[in-house]
Amino acid sequence: MAQSGSQRSTSQGAGAPPEPGGAGAAARPASGAPVVVKKYANRRLYNTEASSYVTLEDLARMVRQGRDFVVYDAKTGEDITRSVLTQIIVEEESKGQNLLPTAFLRQLIAFYGDSLQSLVPRYLEFAMAGFARQQEQMRRAMEQTMGGFGLPFATPSLSNLEEMGKQNMAMLERAMSLFSPFRPGAAEPSRSPGAGGGEGDDVESLRAEVESLRRQLAELRAAQGRAGPKGSP
């Protein structure tokens, strides 16, 4: 009879989420390895490291803490991490945490199926990586300026940091506009008379714009370095 009980337990685990903290929970992964999360047919998410169910908010917290994870469909084994991350963004936006301007979303949607679609992900990664590096520098500058003395000493520095953040956002918007030469209000691209022109010229122009953006980022970093120490009394 013990054998039939074991068979019943096995068949139950194949079609339903495991019980939190049960004996069938996966062992903790090696340090630094991404946490494996499984999504079941009832749309519940199961963290195999913590042996517990989690919500999208829990996963968002893990992202903010720098903890990597992957999400698999429990039935098919398909990697659905991208889909789940997108759901997290939709939830955050619905709460009023608006990071994605409407114009940006329209531009992004327009690139689906476009000939430049394959370039957009890498370009966005480059732009966001640069922005993230600037954010870390701004946070460090703010902490150094505060120096444990309280908010009054940080006020001038916060103003500088806010201005730098606005410049970063403007640069990101400009970066996306490089991929929209036919956007409303865009200047007509200049073409030398008699030149073959075509896609080759467009690629060279894009490269020049990217190089210009890199120079501006370098200048912004240098300006931030000069502005950092000025907040002290």
mmCIF file of C-alpha atoms in Angstrom:
data_model
loop_
_atom_site.group_PDB
_atom_site.id
_atom_site.type_symbol
_atom_site.label_atom_id
_atom_site.label_comp_id
_atom_site.label_asym_id
_atom_site.label_seq_id
_atom_site.Cartn_x
_atom_site.Cartn_y
_atom_site.Cartn_z
ATOM 1 C CA MET A 1 0.000 0.000 0.000
ATOM 2 C CA ALA A 2 2.939 2.327 0.579
ATOM 3 C CA GLN A 3 3.863 1.972 -3.064
ATOM 4 C CA SER A 4 0.438 3.136 -4.268
ATOM 5 C CA GLY A 5 0.696 6.161 -2.000
ATOM 6 C CA SER A 6 4.031 7.022 -3.582
ATOM 7 C CA GLN A 7 2.563 6.699 -7.060
ATOM 8 C CA ARG A 8 -0.333 8.954 -6.098
ATOM 9 C CA SER A 9 2.105 11.582 -4.808
ATOM 10 C CA THR A 10 4.133 11.456 -8.031
ATOM 11 C CA SER A 11 1.126 11.850 -10.296
ATOM 12 C CA GLN A 12 -0.158 14.767 -8.254
ATOM 13 C CA GLY A 13 3.164 16.629 -8.476
ATOM 14 C CA ALA A 14 3.260 16.336 -12.257
ATOM 15 C CA GLY A 15 0.117 18.352 -12.843
ATOM 16 C CA ALA A 16 -0.040 20.771 -9.917
ATOM 17 C CA PRO A 17 2.300 23.212 -8.165
ATOM 18 C CA PRO A 18 4.308 21.723 -5.300
ATOM 19 C CA GLU A 19 3.298 22.492 -1.768
ATOM 20 C CA PRO A 20 5.330 25.369 -0.255
ATOM 21 C CA GLY A 21 8.255 23.950 1.667
ATOM 22 C CA GLY A 22 7.483 20.414 0.502
ATOM 23 C CA ALA A 23 10.025 17.662 0.116
ATOM 24 C CA GLY A 24 9.898 17.990 -3.676
ATOM 25 C CA ALA A 25 11.194 21.566 -3.652
ATOM 26 C CA ALA A 26 14.386 22.173 -5.588
ATOM 27 C CA ALA A 27 17.647 22.661 -3.738
ATOM 28 C CA ARG A 28 19.080 26.141 -3.455
ATOM 29 C CA PRO A 29 21.135 27.064 -6.519
ATOM 30 C CA ALA A 30 24.811 27.889 -6.349
ATOM 31 C CA SER A 31 25.704 31.412 -5.285
ATOM 32 C CA GLY A 32 25.162 33.845 -8.139
ATOM 33 C CA ALA A 33 23.033 31.427 -10.163
ATOM 34 C CA PRO A 34 19.668 32.811 -11.284
ATOM 35 C CA VAL A 35 16.659 31.793 -9.238
ATOM 36 C CA VAL A 36 14.354 29.427 -11.099
ATOM 37 C CA VAL A 37 10.690 30.431 -11.014
ATOM 38 C CA LYS A 38 7.991 28.214 -12.485
ATOM 39 C CA LYS A 39 4.656 29.438 -13.765
ATOM 40 C CA TYR A 40 1.766 26.999 -13.556
ATOM 41 C CA ALA A 41 -1.487 26.755 -15.488
ATOM 42 C CA ASN A 42 -3.325 28.569 -12.688
ATOM 43 C CA ARG A 43 -0.940 31.514 -13.331
ATOM 44 C CA ARG A 44 0.715 31.093 -9.954
ATOM 45 C CA LEU A 45 4.458 31.668 -9.770
ATOM 46 C CA TYR A 46 6.583 29.322 -7.680
ATOM 47 C CA ASN A 47 10.071 30.257 -6.463
ATOM 48 C CA THR A 48 12.005 26.981 -6.369
ATOM 49 C CA GLU A 49 14.770 28.471 -4.220
ATOM 50 C CA ALA A 50 12.491 29.753 -1.453
ATOM 51 C CA SER A 51 9.975 26.910 -1.941
ATOM 52 C CA SER A 52 7.115 29.391 -1.916
ATOM 53 C CA TYR A 53 4.688 31.133 -4.206
ATOM 54 C CA VAL A 54 5.572 34.660 -5.301
ATOM 55 C CA THR A 55 3.816 37.565 -6.973
ATOM 56 C CA LEU A 56 4.898 39.929 -9.715
ATOM 57 C CA GLU A 57 5.636 42.466 -6.972
ATOM 58 C CA ASP A 58 8.002 39.975 -5.346
ATOM 59 C CA LEU A 59 9.811 39.506 -8.656
ATOM 60 C CA ALA A 60 9.996 43.282 -9.136
ATOM 61 C CA ARG A 61 11.617 43.525 -5.700
ATOM 62 C CA MET A 62 14.170 40.904 -6.726
ATOM 63 C CA VAL A 63 15.041 42.962 -9.802
ATOM 64 C CA ARG A 64 15.596 46.061 -7.666
ATOM 65 C CA GLN A 65 17.802 44.027 -5.338
ATOM 66 C CA GLY A 66 19.897 42.891 -8.288
ATOM 67 C CA ARG A 67 18.843 39.245 -7.947
ATOM 68 C CA ASP A 68 18.639 37.477 -11.288
ATOM 69 C CA PHE A 69 15.902 34.975 -12.057
ATOM 70 C CA VAL A 70 14.469 33.013 -14.954
ATOM 71 C CA VAL A 71 10.843 31.995 -15.372
ATOM 72 C CA TYR A 72 9.836 28.749 -17.050
ATOM 73 C CA ASP A 73 6.440 27.455 -18.052
ATOM 74 C CA ALA A 74 5.978 24.501 -15.703
ATOM 75 C CA LYS A 75 4.241 22.418 -18.375
ATOM 76 C CA THR A 76 6.297 23.084 -21.508
ATOM 77 C CA GLY A 77 9.607 24.180 -19.981
ATOM 78 C CA GLU A 78 9.589 27.269 -22.221
ATOM 79 C CA ASP A 79 11.573 30.279 -21.006
ATOM 80 C CA ILE A 80 8.936 32.991 -20.467
ATOM 81 C CA THR A 81 11.141 35.437 -18.548
ATOM 82 C CA ARG A 82 10.681 38.220 -21.115
ATOM 83 C CA SER A 83 6.900 37.897 -20.950
ATOM 84 C CA VAL A 84 6.867 38.016 -17.139
ATOM 85 C CA LEU A 85 9.191 41.040 -17.030
ATOM 86 C CA THR A 86 6.843 42.790 -19.458
ATOM 87 C CA GLN A 87 3.929 42.016 -17.132
ATOM 88 C CA ILE A 88 5.872 43.599 -14.264
ATOM 89 C CA ILE A 89 6.353 46.774 -16.306
ATOM 90 C CA VAL A 90 2.634 46.886 -17.164
ATOM 91 C CA GLU A 91 1.744 46.527 -13.470
ATOM 92 C CA GLU A 92 4.148 49.272 -12.395
ATOM 93 C CA GLU A 93 2.844 51.605 -15.107
ATOM 94 C CA SER A 94 -0.748 50.923 -14.019
ATOM 95 C CA LYS A 95 0.177 52.083 -10.496
ATOM 96 C CA GLY A 96 1.228 55.475 -11.819
ATOM 97 C CA GLN A 97 4.951 54.661 -11.892
ATOM 98 C CA ASN A 98 5.226 56.100 -15.392
ATOM 99 C CA LEU A 99 8.711 55.626 -16.815
ATOM 100 C CA LEU A 100 7.689 55.103 -20.443
ATOM 101 C CA PRO A 101 6.460 58.241 -22.231
ATOM 102 C CA THR A 102 3.589 57.747 -24.670
ATOM 103 C CA ALA A 103 5.681 59.023 -27.578
ATOM 104 C CA PHE A 104 8.411 56.502 -26.753
ATOM 105 C CA LEU A 105 5.898 53.648 -26.673
ATOM 106 C CA ARG A 106 4.481 54.685 -30.051
ATOM 107 C CA GLN A 107 7.969 54.786 -31.545
ATOM 108 C CA LEU A 108 8.794 51.396 -30.089
ATOM 109 C CA ILE A 109 5.623 49.804 -31.461
ATOM 110 C CA ALA A 110 6.327 51.274 -34.891
ATOM 111 C CA PHE A 111 9.630 49.388 -35.096
ATOM 112 C CA TYR A 112 7.996 45.959 -34.872
ATOM 113 C CA GLY A 113 8.349 44.483 -38.346
ATOM 114 C CA ASP A 114 10.573 47.364 -39.465
ATOM 115 C CA SER A 115 13.897 46.719 -41.196
ATOM 116 C CA LEU A 116 15.647 48.319 -38.207
ATOM 117 C CA GLN A 117 13.941 46.068 -35.661
ATOM 118 C CA SER A 118 17.063 43.970 -35.081
ATOM 119 C CA LEU A 119 19.095 47.097 -34.228
ATOM 120 C CA VAL A 120 16.710 48.544 -31.666
ATOM 121 C CA PRO A 121 17.319 46.083 -28.773
ATOM 122 C CA ARG A 122 21.098 46.554 -28.785
ATOM 123 C CA TYR A 123 20.791 50.304 -29.131
ATOM 124 C CA LEU A 124 18.369 50.489 -26.221
ATOM 125 C CA GLU A 125 20.681 48.321 -24.117
ATOM 126 C CA PHE A 126 23.570 50.675 -24.895
ATOM 127 C CA ALA A 127 21.528 53.776 -24.075
ATOM 128 C CA MET A 128 20.107 52.353 -20.841
ATOM 129 C CA ALA A 129 23.502 51.040 -19.719
ATOM 130 C CA GLY A 130 24.931 54.542 -20.132
ATOM 131 C CA PHE A 131 22.007 56.015 -18.220
ATOM 132 C CA ALA A 132 22.421 53.458 -15.418
ATOM 133 C CA ARG A 133 26.113 54.305 -15.092
ATOM 134 C CA GLN A 134 25.221 57.976 -14.779
ATOM 135 C CA GLN A 135 22.609 57.178 -12.146
ATOM 136 C CA GLU A 136 25.168 55.388 -9.996
ATOM 137 C CA GLN A 137 27.540 58.341 -10.267
ATOM 138 C CA MET A 138 24.761 60.745 -9.321
ATOM 139 C CA ARG A 139 23.793 58.652 -6.303
ATOM 140 C CA ARG A 140 27.412 58.515 -5.145
ATOM 141 C CA ALA A 141 27.777 62.259 -5.595
ATOM 142 C CA MET A 142 24.643 62.842 -3.536
ATOM 143 C CA GLU A 143 25.871 60.555 -0.761
ATOM 144 C CA GLN A 144 29.279 62.243 -0.702
ATOM 145 C CA THR A 145 27.675 65.675 -0.584
ATOM 146 C CA MET A 146 25.314 64.716 2.229
ATOM 147 C CA GLY A 147 28.227 63.271 4.175
ATOM 148 C CA GLY A 148 25.942 62.279 7.028
ATOM 149 C CA PHE A 149 25.204 65.904 7.927
ATOM 150 C CA GLY A 150 21.544 65.939 6.907
ATOM 151 C CA LEU A 151 19.440 67.167 4.010
ATOM 152 C CA PRO A 152 20.211 70.935 4.146
ATOM 153 C CA PHE A 153 23.756 70.288 2.955
ATOM 154 C CA ALA A 154 22.488 68.113 0.105
ATOM 155 C CA THR A 155 20.075 70.644 -1.374
ATOM 156 C CA PRO A 156 22.471 72.379 -3.836
ATOM 157 C CA SER A 157 23.790 69.034 -5.043
ATOM 158 C CA LEU A 158 20.295 67.646 -5.538
ATOM 159 C CA SER A 159 19.541 70.535 -7.869
ATOM 160 C CA ASN A 160 22.610 69.727 -9.940
ATOM 161 C CA LEU A 161 21.738 66.042 -10.009
ATOM 162 C CA GLU A 162 18.202 66.771 -11.129
ATOM 163 C CA GLU A 163 19.509 68.864 -14.013
ATOM 164 C CA MET A 164 21.877 66.083 -15.022
ATOM 165 C CA GLY A 165 19.007 63.606 -14.921
ATOM 166 C CA LYS A 166 17.021 65.834 -17.275
ATOM 167 C CA GLN A 167 19.989 65.969 -19.641
ATOM 168 C CA ASN A 168 20.239 62.190 -19.567
ATOM 169 C CA MET A 169 16.557 61.813 -20.385
ATOM 170 C CA ALA A 170 16.871 64.298 -23.237
ATOM 171 C CA MET A 171 19.770 62.290 -24.622
ATOM 172 C CA LEU A 172 17.763 59.076 -24.423
ATOM 173 C CA GLU A 173 14.854 60.688 -26.265
ATOM 174 C CA ARG A 174 17.286 61.968 -28.886
ATOM 175 C CA ALA A 175 18.766 58.492 -29.176
ATOM 176 C CA MET A 176 15.368 57.022 -29.981
ATOM 177 C CA SER A 177 14.651 59.809 -32.460
ATOM 178 C CA LEU A 178 17.682 58.723 -34.477
ATOM 179 C CA PHE A 179 15.690 55.687 -35.491
ATOM 180 C CA SER A 180 12.724 57.787 -36.659
ATOM 181 C CA PRO A 181 13.924 59.910 -39.599
ATOM 182 C CA PHE A 182 10.319 60.317 -40.764
ATOM 183 C CA ARG A 183 8.858 61.422 -37.450
ATOM 184 C CA PRO A 184 6.630 64.543 -37.517
ATOM 185 C CA GLY A 185 8.688 67.712 -37.562
ATOM 186 C CA ALA A 186 11.906 65.947 -38.490
ATOM 187 C CA ALA A 187 14.190 67.843 -40.794
ATOM 188 C CA GLU A 188 14.571 66.493 -44.304
ATOM 189 C CA PRO A 189 17.930 64.701 -44.508
ATOM 190 C CA SER A 190 20.440 66.527 -46.651
ATOM 191 C CA ARG A 191 21.654 64.704 -49.741
ATOM 192 C CA SER A 192 24.474 65.835 -51.946
ATOM 193 C CA PRO A 193 23.295 66.332 -55.554
ATOM 194 C CA GLY A 194 24.330 63.611 -57.930
ATOM 195 C CA ALA A 195 25.400 61.254 -55.140
ATOM 196 C CA GLY A 196 24.121 57.709 -55.130
ATOM 197 C CA GLY A 197 23.030 58.093 -51.498
ATOM 198 C CA GLY A 198 20.773 55.309 -50.328
ATOM 199 C CA GLU A 199 21.080 53.091 -47.311
ATOM 200 C CA GLY A 200 24.874 53.395 -47.148
ATOM 201 C CA ASP A 201 24.632 57.125 -46.409
ATOM 202 C CA ASP A 202 21.944 56.476 -43.793
ATOM 203 C CA VAL A 203 24.160 53.957 -42.001
ATOM 204 C CA GLU A 204 27.118 56.345 -41.997
ATOM 205 C CA SER A 205 24.899 59.120 -40.672
ATOM 206 C CA LEU A 206 23.655 56.836 -37.896
ATOM 207 C CA ARG A 207 27.214 55.920 -36.942
ATOM 208 C CA ALA A 208 28.120 59.603 -36.768
ATOM 209 C CA GLU A 209 25.127 60.282 -34.529
ATOM 210 C CA VAL A 210 26.071 57.398 -32.223
ATOM 211 C CA GLU A 211 29.632 58.693 -31.967
ATOM 212 C CA SER A 212 28.276 62.154 -31.168
ATOM 213 C CA LEU A 213 26.096 60.650 -28.449
ATOM 214 C CA ARG A 214 29.110 58.896 -26.947
ATOM 215 C CA ARG A 215 31.037 62.174 -26.854
ATOM 216 C CA GLN A 216 28.129 63.892 -25.136
ATOM 217 C CA LEU A 217 27.985 61.133 -22.534
ATOM 218 C CA ALA A 218 31.701 61.561 -21.866
ATOM 219 C CA GLU A 219 31.252 65.326 -21.500
ATOM 220 C CA LEU A 220 28.312 64.775 -19.148
ATOM 221 C CA ARG A 221 30.390 62.445 -16.970
ATOM 222 C CA ALA A 222 33.177 65.031 -16.836
ATOM 223 C CA ALA A 223 30.701 67.779 -15.926
ATOM 224 C CA GLN A 224 29.244 65.563 -13.198
ATOM 225 C CA GLY A 225 32.710 64.984 -11.786
ATOM 226 C CA ARG A 226 33.312 68.716 -11.584
ATOM 227 C CA ALA A 227 29.888 69.440 -10.064
ATOM 228 C CA GLY A 228 30.024 66.685 -7.434
ATOM 229 C CA PRO A 229 32.199 68.346 -4.735
ATOM 230 C CA LYS A 230 30.402 71.714 -4.935
ATOM 231 C CA GLY A 231 27.596 70.771 -2.578
ATOM 232 C CA SER A 232 29.690 70.981 0.609
ATOM 233 C CA PRO A 233 29.300 74.138 2.721
#
